[in-house]
XYZ file of C-alpha atoms in Angstrom:
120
model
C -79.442 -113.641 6.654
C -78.907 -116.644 4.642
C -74.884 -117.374 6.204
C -74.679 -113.760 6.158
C -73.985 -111.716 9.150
C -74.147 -107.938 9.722
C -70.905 -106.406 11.468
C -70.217 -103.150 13.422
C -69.672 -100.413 11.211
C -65.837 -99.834 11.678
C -65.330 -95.856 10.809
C -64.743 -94.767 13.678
C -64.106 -96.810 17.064
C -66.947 -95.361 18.603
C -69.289 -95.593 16.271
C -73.189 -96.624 16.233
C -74.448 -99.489 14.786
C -75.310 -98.570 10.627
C -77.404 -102.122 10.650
C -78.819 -103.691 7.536
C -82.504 -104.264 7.872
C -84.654 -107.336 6.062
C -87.773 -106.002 4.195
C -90.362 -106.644 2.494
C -92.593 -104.189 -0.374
C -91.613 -100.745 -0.447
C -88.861 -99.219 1.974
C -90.497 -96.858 4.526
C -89.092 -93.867 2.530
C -90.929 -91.619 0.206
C -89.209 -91.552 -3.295
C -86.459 -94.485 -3.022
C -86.505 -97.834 -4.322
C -87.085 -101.021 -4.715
C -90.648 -101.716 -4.440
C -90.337 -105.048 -3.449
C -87.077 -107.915 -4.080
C -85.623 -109.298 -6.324
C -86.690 -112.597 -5.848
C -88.625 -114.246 -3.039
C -90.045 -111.823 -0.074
C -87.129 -110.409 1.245
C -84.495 -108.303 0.502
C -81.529 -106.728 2.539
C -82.088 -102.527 3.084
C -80.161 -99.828 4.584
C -81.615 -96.348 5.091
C -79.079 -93.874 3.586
C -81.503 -90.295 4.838
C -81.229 -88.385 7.888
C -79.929 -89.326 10.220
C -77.567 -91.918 8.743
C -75.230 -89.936 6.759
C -72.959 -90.493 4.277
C -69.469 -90.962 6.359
C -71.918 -94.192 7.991
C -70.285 -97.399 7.062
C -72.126 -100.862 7.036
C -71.187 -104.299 6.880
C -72.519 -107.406 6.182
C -69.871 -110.565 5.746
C -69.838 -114.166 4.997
C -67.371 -116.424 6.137
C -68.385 -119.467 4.439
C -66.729 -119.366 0.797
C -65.167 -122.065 -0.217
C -61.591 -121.843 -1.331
C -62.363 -122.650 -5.266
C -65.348 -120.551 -5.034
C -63.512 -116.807 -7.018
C -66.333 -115.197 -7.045
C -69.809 -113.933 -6.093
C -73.380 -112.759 -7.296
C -76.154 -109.984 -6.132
C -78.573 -107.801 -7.056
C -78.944 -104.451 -6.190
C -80.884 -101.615 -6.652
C -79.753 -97.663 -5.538
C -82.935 -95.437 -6.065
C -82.919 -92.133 -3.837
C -81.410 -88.806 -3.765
C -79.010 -89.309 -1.030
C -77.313 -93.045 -2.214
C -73.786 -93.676 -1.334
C -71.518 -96.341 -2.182
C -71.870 -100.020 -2.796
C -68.704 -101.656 -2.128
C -67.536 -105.575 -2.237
C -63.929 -106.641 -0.490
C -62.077 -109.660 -0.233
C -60.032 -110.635 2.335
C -57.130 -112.724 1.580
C -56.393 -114.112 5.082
C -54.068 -110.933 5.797
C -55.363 -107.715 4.616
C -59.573 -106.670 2.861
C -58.662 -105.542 -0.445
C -61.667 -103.512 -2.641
C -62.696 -105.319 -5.589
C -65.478 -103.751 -6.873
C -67.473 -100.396 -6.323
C -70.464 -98.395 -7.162
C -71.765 -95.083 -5.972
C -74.543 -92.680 -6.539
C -78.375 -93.543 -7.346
C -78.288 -96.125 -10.205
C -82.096 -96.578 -10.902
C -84.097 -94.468 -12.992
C -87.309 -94.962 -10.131
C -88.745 -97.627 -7.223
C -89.811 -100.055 -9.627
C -86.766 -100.226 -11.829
C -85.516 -103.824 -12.619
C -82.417 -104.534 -10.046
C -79.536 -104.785 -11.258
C -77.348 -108.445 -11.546
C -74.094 -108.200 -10.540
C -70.798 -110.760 -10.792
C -67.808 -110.113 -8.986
C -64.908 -112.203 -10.151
């Protein structure tokens, strides 16, 4: 994952695994989105249908910033009837603190444009 590394979903101590998955072309469900990524072959997906539900919480974390570097840049793309939230933190050394958030589908249909996003 490019430096990036899935982690245990923490909502509960004994919790399952809620695991990213790298795709490529359409995801395997009927009527969500994207049709293929943004960029290059791959992109990162995470089934949000039965039977992940919506109290499922999934990680993926970098630990490779560099102090000066303030901020960071994605796409994304949230077309399906059962999307839940997008979320990025920042950890301070100490305590994760939320600094940005998006819920809900976003994306009109599959082949909707992703969406660029900077997070300061």
């Amino acid at each position: 994952l490019g430096g990036w590394t899935a982690t245990r979903d923490t909502s509960s101590p004994n919790a399952s695994r809620f695991d990213w998955d790298r795709r490529a072309g359409n995801t395997p469900s009927w009527y969500t989105g994207p049709e293929r990524a943004h960029e290059g072959e791959f992109y990162l997906y995470l089934e949000t249908s039965y039977p992940n539900t919506s109290d499922k919480i999934a990680y993926v974390e970098s630990r490779d910033f560099e102090e000066a570097v303030s901020w960071v840049t994605f796409h994304y793309h949230m077309y399906g009837d059962q999307m839940g939230t997008l979320a990025v933190e920042a950890f301070d050394g100490s305590t994760w603190k939320q600094v940005w958030t998006i819920s809900g589908q976003r994306h009109a249909n599959h082949s909707s444009a992703w969406t660029r996003k900077q997070v300061n």
